[in-house]
Structures are given as C-alpha cells and as structure tokens.
CSV table of C-alpha atoms (C1' of nucleotides) in Angstrom, one decimal:
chain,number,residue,atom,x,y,z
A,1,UNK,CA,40.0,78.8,-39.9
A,2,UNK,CA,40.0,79.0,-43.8
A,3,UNK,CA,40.7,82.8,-44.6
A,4,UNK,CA,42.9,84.8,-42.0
A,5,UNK,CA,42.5,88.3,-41.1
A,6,UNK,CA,45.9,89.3,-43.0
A,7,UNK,CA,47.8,87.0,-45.7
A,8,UNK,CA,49.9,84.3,-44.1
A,9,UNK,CA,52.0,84.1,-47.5
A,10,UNK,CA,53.8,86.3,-49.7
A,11,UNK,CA,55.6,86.0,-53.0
A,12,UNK,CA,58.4,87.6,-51.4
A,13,UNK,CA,57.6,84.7,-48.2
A,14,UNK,CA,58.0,82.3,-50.3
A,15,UNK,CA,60.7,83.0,-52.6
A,16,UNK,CA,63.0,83.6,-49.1
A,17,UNK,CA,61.8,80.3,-47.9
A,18,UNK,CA,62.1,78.6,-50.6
A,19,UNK,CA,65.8,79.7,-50.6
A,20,UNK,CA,66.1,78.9,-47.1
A,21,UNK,CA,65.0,75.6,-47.8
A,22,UNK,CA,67.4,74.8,-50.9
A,23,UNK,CA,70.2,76.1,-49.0
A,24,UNK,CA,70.0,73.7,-45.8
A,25,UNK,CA,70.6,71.7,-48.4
A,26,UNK,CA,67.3,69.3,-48.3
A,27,UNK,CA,65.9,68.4,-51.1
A,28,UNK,CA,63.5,71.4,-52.8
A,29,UNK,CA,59.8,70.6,-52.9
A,30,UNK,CA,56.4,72.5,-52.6
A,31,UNK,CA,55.7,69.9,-49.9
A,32,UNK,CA,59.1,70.9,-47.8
A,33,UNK,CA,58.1,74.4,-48.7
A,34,UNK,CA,55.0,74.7,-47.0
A,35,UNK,CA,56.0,73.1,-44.5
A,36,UNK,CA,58.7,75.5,-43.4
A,37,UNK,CA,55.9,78.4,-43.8
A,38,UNK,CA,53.8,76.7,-42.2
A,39,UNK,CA,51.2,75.9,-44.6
A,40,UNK,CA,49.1,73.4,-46.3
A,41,UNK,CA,50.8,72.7,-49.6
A,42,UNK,CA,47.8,73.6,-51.7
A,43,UNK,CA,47.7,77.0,-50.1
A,44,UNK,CA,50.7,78.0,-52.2
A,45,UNK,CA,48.9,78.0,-55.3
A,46,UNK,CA,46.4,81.1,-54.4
A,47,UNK,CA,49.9,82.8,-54.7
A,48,UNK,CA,52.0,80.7,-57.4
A,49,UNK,CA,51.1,78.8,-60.1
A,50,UNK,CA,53.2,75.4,-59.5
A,51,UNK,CA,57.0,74.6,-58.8
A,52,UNK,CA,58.5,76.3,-61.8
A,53,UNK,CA,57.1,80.3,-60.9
A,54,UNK,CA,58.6,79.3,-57.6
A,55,UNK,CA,61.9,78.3,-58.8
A,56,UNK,CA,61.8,81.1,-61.0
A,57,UNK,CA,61.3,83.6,-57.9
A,58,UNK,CA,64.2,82.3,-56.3
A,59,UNK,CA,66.4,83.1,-59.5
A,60,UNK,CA,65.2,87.1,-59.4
A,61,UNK,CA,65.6,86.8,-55.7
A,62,UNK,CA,69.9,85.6,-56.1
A,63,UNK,CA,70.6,87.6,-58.9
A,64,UNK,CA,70.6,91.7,-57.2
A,65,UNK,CA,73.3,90.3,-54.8
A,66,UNK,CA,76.2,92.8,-54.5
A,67,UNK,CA,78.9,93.0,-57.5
A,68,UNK,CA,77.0,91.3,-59.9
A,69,UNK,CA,76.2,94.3,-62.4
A,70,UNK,CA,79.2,94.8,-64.3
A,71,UNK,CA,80.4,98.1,-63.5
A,72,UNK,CA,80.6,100.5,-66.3
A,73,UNK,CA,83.6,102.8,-65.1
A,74,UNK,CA,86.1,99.9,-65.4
A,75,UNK,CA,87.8,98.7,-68.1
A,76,UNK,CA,85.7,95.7,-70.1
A,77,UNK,CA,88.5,92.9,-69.0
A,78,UNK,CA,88.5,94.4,-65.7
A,79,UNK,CA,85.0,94.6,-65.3
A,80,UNK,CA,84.1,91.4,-67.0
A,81,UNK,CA,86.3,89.7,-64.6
A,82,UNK,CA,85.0,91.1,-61.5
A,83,UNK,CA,81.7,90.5,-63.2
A,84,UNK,CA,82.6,86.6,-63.5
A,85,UNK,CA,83.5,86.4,-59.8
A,86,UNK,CA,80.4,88.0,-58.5
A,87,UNK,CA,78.4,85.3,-60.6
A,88,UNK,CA,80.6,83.2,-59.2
A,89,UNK,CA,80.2,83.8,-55.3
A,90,UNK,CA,76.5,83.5,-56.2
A,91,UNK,CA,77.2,80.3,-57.0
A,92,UNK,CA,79.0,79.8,-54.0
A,93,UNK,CA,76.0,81.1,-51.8
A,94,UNK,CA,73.7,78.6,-52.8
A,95,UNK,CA,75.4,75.7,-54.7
A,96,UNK,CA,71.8,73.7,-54.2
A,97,UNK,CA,69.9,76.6,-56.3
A,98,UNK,CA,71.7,75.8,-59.7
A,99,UNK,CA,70.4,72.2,-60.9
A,100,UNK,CA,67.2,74.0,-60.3
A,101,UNK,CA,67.8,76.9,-62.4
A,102,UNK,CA,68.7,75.3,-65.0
A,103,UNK,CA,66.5,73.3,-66.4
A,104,UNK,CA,64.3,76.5,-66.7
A,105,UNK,CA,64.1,79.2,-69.5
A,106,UNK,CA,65.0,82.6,-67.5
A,107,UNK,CA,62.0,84.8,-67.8
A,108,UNK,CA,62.7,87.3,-64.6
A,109,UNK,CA,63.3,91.0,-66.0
A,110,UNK,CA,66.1,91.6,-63.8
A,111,UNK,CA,68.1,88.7,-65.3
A,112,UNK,CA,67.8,90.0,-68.9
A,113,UNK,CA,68.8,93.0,-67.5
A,114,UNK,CA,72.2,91.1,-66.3
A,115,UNK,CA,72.5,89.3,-69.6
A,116,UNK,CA,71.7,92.9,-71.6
A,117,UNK,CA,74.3,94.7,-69.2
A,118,UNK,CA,77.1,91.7,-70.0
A,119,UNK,CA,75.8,92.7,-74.2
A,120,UNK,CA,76.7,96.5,-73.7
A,121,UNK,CA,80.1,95.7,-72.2
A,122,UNK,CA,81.2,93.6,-74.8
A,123,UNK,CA,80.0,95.9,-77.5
A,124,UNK,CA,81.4,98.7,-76.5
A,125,UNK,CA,84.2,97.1,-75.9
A,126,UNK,CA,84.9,96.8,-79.6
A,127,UNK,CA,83.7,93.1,-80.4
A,128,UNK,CA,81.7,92.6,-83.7
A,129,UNK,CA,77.9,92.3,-82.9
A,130,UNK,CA,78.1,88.4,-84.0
A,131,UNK,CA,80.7,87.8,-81.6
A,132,UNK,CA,78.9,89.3,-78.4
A,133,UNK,CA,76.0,86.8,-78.1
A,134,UNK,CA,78.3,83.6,-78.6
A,135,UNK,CA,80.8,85.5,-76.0
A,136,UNK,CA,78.0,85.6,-73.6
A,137,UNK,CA,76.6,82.0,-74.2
A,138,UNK,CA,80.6,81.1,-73.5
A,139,UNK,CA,80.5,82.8,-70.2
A,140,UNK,CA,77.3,81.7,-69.2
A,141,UNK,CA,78.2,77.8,-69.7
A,142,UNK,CA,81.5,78.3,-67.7
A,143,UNK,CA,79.5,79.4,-65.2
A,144,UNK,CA,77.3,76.8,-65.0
A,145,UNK,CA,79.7,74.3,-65.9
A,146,UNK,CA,81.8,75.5,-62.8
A,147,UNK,CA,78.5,76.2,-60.7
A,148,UNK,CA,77.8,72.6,-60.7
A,149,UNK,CA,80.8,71.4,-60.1
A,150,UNK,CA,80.7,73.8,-56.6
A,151,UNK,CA,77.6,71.8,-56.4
A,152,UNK,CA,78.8,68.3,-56.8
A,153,UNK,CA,80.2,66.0,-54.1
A,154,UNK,CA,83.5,67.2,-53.3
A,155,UNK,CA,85.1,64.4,-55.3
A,156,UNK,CA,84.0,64.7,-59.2
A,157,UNK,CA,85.9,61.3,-60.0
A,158,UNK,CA,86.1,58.1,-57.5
A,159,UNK,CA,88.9,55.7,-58.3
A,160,UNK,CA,91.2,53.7,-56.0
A,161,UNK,CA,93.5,53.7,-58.8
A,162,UNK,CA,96.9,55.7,-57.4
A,163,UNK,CA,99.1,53.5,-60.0
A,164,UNK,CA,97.9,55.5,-63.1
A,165,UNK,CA,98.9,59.3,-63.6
A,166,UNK,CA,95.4,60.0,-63.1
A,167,UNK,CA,95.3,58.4,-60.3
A,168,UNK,CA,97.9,60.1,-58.4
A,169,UNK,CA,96.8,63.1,-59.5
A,170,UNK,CA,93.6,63.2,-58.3
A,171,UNK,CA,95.5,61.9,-54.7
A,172,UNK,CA,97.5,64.9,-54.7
A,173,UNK,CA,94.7,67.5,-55.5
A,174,UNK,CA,93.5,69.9,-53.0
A,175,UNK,CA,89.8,69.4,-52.0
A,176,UNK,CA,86.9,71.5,-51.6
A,177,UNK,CA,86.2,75.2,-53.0
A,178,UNK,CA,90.2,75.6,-53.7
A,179,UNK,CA,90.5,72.9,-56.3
A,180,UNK,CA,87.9,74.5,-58.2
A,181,UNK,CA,88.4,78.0,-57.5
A,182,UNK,CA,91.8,77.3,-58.2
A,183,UNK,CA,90.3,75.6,-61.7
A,184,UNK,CA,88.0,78.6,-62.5
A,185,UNK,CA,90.9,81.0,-61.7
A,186,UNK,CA,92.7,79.6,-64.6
A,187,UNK,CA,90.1,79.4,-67.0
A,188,UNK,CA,88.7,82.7,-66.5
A,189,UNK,CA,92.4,84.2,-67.1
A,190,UNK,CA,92.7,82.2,-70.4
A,191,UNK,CA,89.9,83.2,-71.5
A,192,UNK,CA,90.0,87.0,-70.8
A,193,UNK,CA,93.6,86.9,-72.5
A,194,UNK,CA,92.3,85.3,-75.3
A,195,UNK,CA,89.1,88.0,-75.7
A,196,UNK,CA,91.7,90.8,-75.3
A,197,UNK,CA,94.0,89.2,-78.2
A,198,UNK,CA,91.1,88.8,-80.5
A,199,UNK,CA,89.9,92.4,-79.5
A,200,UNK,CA,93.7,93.3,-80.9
A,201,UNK,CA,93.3,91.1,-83.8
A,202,UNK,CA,90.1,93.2,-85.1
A,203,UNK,CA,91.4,96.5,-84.5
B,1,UNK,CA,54.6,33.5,-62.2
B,2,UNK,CA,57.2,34.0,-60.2
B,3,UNK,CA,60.5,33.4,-61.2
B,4,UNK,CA,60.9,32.5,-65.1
B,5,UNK,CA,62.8,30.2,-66.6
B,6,UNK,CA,65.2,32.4,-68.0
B,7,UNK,CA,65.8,35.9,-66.8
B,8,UNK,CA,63.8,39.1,-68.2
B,9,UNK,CA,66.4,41.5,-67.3
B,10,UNK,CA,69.8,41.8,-66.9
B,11,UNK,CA,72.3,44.6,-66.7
B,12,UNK,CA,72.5,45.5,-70.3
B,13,UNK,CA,68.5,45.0,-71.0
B,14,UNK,CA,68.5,47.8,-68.2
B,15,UNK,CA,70.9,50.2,-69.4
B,16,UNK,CA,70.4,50.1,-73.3
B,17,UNK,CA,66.2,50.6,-72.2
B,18,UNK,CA,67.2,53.5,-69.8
B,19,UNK,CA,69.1,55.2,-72.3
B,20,UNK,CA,66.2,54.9,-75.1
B,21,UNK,CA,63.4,56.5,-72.3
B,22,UNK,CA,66.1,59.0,-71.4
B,23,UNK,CA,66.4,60.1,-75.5
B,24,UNK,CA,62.7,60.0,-75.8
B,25,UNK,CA,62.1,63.0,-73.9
B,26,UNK,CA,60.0,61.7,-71.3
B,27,UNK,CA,61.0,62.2,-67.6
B,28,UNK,CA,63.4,59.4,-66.4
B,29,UNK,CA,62.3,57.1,-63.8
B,30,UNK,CA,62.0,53.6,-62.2
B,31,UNK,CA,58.6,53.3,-62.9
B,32,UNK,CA,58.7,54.8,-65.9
B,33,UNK,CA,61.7,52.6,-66.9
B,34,UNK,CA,60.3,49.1,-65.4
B,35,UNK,CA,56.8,50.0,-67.8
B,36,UNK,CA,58.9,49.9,-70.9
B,37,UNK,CA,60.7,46.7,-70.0
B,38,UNK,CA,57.4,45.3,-69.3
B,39,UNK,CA,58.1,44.5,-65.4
B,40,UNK,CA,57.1,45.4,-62.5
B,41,UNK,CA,58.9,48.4,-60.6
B,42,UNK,CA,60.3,46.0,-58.0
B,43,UNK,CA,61.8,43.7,-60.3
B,44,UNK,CA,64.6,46.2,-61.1
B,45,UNK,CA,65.6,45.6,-57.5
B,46,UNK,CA,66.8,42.1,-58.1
B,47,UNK,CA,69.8,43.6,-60.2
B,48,UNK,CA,70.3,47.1,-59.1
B,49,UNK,CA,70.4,48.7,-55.7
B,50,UNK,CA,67.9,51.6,-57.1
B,51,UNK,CA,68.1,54.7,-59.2
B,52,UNK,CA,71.4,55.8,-59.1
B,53,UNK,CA,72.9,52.7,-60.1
B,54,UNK,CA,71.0,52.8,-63.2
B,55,UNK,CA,71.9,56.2,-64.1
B,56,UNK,CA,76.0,55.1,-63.4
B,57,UNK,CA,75.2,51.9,-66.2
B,58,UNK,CA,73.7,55.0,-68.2
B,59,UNK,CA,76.8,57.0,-67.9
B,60,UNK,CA,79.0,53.6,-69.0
B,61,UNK,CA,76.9,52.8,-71.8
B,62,UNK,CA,77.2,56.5,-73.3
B,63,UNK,CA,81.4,56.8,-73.3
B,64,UNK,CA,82.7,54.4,-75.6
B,65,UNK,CA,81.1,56.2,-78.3
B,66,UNK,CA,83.1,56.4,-81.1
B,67,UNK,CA,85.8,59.5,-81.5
B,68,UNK,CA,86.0,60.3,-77.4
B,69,UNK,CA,89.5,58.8,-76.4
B,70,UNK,CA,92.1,61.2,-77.5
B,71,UNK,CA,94.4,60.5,-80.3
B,72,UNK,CA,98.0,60.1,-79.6
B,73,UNK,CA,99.2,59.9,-82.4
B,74,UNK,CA,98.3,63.3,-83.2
B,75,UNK,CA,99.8,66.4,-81.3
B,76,UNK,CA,98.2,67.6,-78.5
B,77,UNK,CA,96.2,70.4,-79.8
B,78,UNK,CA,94.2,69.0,-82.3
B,79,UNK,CA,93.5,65.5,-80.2
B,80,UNK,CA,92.4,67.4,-77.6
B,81,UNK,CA,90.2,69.4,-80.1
B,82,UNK,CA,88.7,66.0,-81.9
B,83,UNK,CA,88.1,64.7,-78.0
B,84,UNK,CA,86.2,67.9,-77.2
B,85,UNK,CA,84.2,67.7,-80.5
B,86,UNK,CA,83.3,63.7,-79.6
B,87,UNK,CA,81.9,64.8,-76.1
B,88,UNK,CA,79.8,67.5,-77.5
B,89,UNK,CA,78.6,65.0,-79.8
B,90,UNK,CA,78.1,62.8,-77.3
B,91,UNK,CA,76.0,65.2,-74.9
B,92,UNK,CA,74.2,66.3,-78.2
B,93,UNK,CA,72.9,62.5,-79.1
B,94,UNK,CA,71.4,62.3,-75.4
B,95,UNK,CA,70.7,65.6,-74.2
B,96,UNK,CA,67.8,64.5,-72.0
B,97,UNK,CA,70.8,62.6,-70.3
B,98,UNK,CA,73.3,65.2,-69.1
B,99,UNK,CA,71.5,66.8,-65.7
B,100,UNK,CA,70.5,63.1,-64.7
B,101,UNK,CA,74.4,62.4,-65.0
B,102,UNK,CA,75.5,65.9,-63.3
B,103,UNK,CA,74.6,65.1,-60.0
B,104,UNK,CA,76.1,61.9,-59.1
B,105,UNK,CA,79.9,61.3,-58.7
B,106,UNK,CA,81.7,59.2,-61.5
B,107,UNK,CA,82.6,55.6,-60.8
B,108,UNK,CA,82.7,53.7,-63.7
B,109,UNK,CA,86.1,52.9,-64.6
B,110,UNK,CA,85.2,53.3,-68.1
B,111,UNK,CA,84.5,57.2,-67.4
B,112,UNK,CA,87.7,57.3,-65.1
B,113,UNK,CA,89.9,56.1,-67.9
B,114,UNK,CA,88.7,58.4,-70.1
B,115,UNK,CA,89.6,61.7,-68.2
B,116,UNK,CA,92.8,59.3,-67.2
B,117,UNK,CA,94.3,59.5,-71.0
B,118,UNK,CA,93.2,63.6,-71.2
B,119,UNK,CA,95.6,63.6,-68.4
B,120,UNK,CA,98.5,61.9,-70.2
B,121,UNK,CA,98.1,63.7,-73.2
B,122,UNK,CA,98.2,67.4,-71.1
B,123,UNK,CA,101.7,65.8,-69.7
B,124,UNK,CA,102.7,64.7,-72.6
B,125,UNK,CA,102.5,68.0,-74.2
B,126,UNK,CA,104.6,69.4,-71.8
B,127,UNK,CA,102.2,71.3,-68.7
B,128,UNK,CA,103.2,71.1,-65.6
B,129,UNK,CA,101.5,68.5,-63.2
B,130,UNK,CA,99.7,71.7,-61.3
B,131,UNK,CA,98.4,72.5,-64.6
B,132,UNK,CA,96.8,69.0,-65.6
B,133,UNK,CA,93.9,68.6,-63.1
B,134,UNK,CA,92.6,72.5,-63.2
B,135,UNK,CA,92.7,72.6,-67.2
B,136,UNK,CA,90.8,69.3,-67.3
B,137,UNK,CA,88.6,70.7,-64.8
B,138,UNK,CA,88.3,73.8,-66.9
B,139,UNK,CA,87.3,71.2,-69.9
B,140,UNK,CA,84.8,69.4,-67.9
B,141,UNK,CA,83.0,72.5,-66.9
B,142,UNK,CA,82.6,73.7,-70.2
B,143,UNK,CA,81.5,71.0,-72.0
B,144,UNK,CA,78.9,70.4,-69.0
B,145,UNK,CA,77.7,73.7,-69.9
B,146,UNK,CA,77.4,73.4,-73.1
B,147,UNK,CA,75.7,70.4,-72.6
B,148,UNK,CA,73.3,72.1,-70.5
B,149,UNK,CA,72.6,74.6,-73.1
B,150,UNK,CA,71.9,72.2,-75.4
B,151,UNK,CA,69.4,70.9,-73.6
B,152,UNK,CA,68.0,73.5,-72.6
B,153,UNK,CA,64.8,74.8,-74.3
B,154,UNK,CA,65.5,76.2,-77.7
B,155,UNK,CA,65.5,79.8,-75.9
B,156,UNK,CA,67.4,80.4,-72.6
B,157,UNK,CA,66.4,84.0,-72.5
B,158,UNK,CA,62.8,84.5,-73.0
B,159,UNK,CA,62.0,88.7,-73.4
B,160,UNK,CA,59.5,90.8,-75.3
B,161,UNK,CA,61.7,93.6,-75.5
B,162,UNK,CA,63.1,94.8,-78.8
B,163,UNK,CA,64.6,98.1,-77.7
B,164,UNK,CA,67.5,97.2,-75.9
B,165,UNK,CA,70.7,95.7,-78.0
B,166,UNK,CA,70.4,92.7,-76.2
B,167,UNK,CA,66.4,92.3,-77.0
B,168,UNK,CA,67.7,93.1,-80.6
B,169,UNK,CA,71.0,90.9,-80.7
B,170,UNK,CA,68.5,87.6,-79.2
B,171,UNK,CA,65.6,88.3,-82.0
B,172,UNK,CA,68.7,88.5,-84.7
B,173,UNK,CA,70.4,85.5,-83.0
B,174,UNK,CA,70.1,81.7,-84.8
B,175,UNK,CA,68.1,79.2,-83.1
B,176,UNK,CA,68.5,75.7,-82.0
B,177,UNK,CA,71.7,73.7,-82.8
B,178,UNK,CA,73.1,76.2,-85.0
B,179,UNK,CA,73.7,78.6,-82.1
B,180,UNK,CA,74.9,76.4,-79.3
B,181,UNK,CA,77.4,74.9,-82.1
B,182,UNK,CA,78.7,78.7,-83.2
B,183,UNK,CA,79.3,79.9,-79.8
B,184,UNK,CA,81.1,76.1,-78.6
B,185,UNK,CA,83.1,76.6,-81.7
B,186,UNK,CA,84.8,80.1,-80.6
B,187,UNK,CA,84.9,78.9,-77.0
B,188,UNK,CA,86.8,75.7,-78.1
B,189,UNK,CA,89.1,78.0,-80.6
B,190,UNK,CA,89.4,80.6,-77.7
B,191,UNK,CA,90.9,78.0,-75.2
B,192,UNK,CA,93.0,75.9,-77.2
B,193,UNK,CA,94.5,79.5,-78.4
B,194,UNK,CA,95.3,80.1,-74.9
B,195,UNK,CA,96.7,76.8,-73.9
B,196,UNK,CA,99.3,77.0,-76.6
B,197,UNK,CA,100.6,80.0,-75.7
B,198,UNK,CA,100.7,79.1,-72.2
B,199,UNK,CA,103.0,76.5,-72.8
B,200,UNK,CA,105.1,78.3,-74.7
B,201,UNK,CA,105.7,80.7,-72.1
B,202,UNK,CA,106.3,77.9,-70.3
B,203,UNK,CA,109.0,76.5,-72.5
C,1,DA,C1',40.9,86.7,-51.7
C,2,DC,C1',43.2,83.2,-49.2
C,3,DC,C1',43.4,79.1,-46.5
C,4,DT,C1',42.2,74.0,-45.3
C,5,DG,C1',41.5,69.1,-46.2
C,6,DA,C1',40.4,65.5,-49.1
C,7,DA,C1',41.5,63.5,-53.3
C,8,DC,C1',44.3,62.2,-57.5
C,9,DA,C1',47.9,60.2,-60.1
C,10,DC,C1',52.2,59.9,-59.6
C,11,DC,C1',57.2,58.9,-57.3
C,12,DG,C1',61.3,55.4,-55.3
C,13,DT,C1',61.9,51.6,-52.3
C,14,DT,C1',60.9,47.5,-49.2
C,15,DC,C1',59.4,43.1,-48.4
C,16,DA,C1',56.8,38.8,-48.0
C,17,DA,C1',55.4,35.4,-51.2
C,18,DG,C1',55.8,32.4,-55.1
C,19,DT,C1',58.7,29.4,-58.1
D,1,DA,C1',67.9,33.7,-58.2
D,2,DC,C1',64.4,36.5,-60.1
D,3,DC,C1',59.8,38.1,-60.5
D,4,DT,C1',55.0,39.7,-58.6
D,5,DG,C1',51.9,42.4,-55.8
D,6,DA,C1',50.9,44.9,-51.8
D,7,DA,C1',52.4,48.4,-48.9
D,8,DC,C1',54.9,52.7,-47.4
D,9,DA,C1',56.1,57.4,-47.3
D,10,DC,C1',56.6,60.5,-50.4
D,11,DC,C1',55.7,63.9,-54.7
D,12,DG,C1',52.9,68.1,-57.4
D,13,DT,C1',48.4,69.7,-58.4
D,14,DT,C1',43.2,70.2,-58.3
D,15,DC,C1',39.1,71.4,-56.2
D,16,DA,C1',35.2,72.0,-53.2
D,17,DA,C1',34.4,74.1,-48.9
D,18,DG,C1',34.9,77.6,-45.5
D,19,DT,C1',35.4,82.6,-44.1
DNA sequence: ACCTGAACACCGTTCAAGT
DNA sequence: ACCTGAACACCGTTCAAGT
C-alpha cells in the first residue's frame, strides 16, 4: 500500500483542508492536517514543501472571495470602501487564518494582483505616486490591525476595575463582532474623509 | 542539587531574560528561555503557571517605557500624537515581540492603565462617551498593524514583475524602516486630521 | 510519482524525587 | 519553596522502502 492507483492528495485537497482545519478553530498543524485527509504527515511533502507553501495556499485560496476586487465603475471612495469591507468579511470568514498570514511575505500572484488593483485606484484617482504605496500600507495595517482583533478573545482588555472611566466603559461596550465593526466603521469613514480632503488639497 | 540556597529565578530574572531572547530574533519558547537562564525547562514551573504567563510579564515589562502615558498637560491632539509615536517606538525596539503579545488578552494592570488615561484624555477633549472606546479601538488596531509591518520581513510583497505600476511603484519604493515610518507618519497625520474635525462638528 | 513508517530533533507541561 | 531529571504527548521534517 505505498503508491495508490490515483493521487490521494491535491494542492487544491490540501489547501481546502487546511482551511477547514483553521476554521474549526483548532490549532493549524501539518500533523492535524493529515490527519483530516487522512494521511501520514510525511506524505504531504511529495506535494508541498513544508508549513509555510501551505499557509501560503490558503492565502490564494481566501483572497478570489466575492467583492474583494475593487470595482472599477465606481467612484474611488466608493469603491475603496466597498473594497475595505470585502477585505473585511474575509476576515470575518476565517478569523483563525490571519496570525497565520502574517508572519509570511505574500508571494501568491493573485494577491499582488489585489494589492496592484488597490495601486490603480488610487492613482487614478488623482493621488501623487508617493502617496499611493504609503496609502496602501495604511489600509493594509487597519486591516490587519482590525483582522486580529476579530480574532482575539472577545474581550481585548480584562479588568474588574468599573470605578475608573475606563472601567465603566469597557462595562458598557457591546460585545462580539458589533464593538468592532462598530470600531472599524468609524475608522474606515475618517479615513476616507480624510483621503478625499487631501485629494482636494492637491488639486 | 536540589533546591539552592538562594533562588535562581524569580519573576524579573524571567521576564528581563524573555524579553532579551524575544529581541534576539530567535523563536520564543520555554525551552528555549529556561537554556539561557541556565535551568532546566521545569524549573520555570515553580514561578509561573506556563507560557502565557511569561508572555503577560513580557507585555508588563515593555509599557513603562519612557514617552507612552499621554501628556495632560498638553492639548489633546498632540498628546495623543507623542503617545502614538512612544508605542510605535515601543513595538519598533521589540518587534520579535508583538505577534507573541497579539494573541492573548491583556491583564496586566499596568497595560490597563495605560489605554485607561487614552480614555480620559478622548473625554477630556470633548468626544462623546460612544466615541471613546471605538476611536481607541481604531488606535489599537493601527498601531498593531503597523507593528506587524514592522516586523514583518523587509518586503511584504515579494513580485518579479516590473510592468505593472504596482511592480514599478514596489521596486521605486524605500526599504526597511524608512518605509514603514513614511506611511505611519501620513496615517497618524490622516487620523488625527479627522478627529479634530469631528469634534468640531460636534461642538 | 506518491504513499508509508521509522526516525530525528524539537516543543510545552507534569510529576516524583531531592534538599 | 525551588530545582532536577525522567516522562508524556505533541511538533515539523527527512529519508529509505515499497509500488
């Protein structure tokens, strides 16, 4: 039983299982992996070179989701916006994926292809080309920033303080994906507003 | 050589020789940790309950850096500005530390009384109380990003391609510090912008 | 080409034993 | 109270062997 007829595994196998697994929200491992598809962990690597190409097909595999290509026919505030969101609900989806991400340079053609989408936008917009990179590094660690804080445990900060402001403020909050879609709501229209007035201030 | 006569580690001997491995580069672990102290991975066990309690005396050790509490004496702006600046600084002197520190909830009171004060000096400058918690949230999340960018490998996108603006904008684009610093620099500028006017629609 | 099973050098944590 | 050393159940990866 070493070689079977047809392939048990697939790059596109294991990138879907290895989303699977990351979204029950166990802990992601080439161990767990194989085990889901069934597999000896060493038969992985006559398909993959290690952890990190995995991880890495799991990025190309979350990024063609619906909305996430900024659309070209809108406005550039309204399309950046609804650009923002999609990225966003990505997020959302698979709230385990992002500490994984992260901590890997993005080498998947169709990412770049995001990224160099989100460039075109903002240039033709009107923004100088040494604004556009810095815009899009902005962007990016929002996202991430509010990406992993979908990802935390629901409470960021643990006190039993409810004396101090702080204190009862945190009391008070709502919980769960409204605090910080509420949170990301407001940042994302500060932030547009300011783009637009600095898009003014140039022209 | 069991017990010695006085103690080879304590709390502090822990943290300060967490934080060095941490800075050094090299992955962060117990074992890793208990080599440098010259002990043996059990030992840690007689003064901390495991891995996460280490990185919490981590997260303890790196606040009262000089620079992060807000200033009130000056107006609200550019405190919140100097605060912002301190944490970036802070994330820059340990960025090895930041995705250890991302994925565990905060309970050091230090770390609480910190975000506490950024909460008085938002009411204190006049936002409403619905306001306070989603624009600190806001705060967090970018400077979490930008954290993460920072320690990130020097290049987030990696691409061969030349053609495209974006190819073109990235080979044109500075490297390292400079960078990350330009694009937290408009992002900072951006926000603050927007806060002010905020409130003084508000008012 | 593609899988298995054994092996390797690692993890974090527990626990009995020693003083 | 505080450390050691052995043990446990895990990692990710390599490699010879099998078809």
């Amino acid at each position: 039983m070493a070689r079977p007829l047809s392939p048990k595994l697939s790059l596109d196998l294991i990138a879907e299982e290895a989303l699977a697994l990351i979204d029950s929200g166990q802990p992601f491992g080439v161990n767990a992996l194989a085990r889901r598809l069934g597999v000896t962990p060493s038969s992985l690597y006559s398909h993959v070179s290690g952890r990190d190409e995995i991880v890495e097909l799991v990025r190309a595999r979350m990024i063609p989701d619906v909305g996430m290509h900024p659309d070209p026919t809108l406005p550039w505030d309204e399309a950046l916006q609804a650009t923002l969101w999609a990225q966003r609900r990505m997020y959302a989806s698979h709230p385990h994926a992002i500490l994984l991400l992260v901590e890997l340079t993005i080498t998947s053609p169709d990412v770049v292809a995001f990224y160099a989408r989100l460039a075109d936008l903002l240039t033709d917009a009107g923004f100088p080309e040494s604004d556009v990179l810095p815009i899009i590094e902005m962007l990016d660690a929002l996202a991430i920033g509010f990406g992993i804080d979908q990802a935390s445990p629901s409470a960021i900060w643990q006190t039993s303080d409810t004396s101090s402001r702080f204190g009862r403020l945190l009391a008070a909050a709502e919980q769960g994906d409204g605090r910080s879609d509420h949170a990301f709501e407001l940042a994302l229209s500060l932030l547009i507003d300011a783009l637009r007035r600095r898009l003014e201030g140039i022209h």
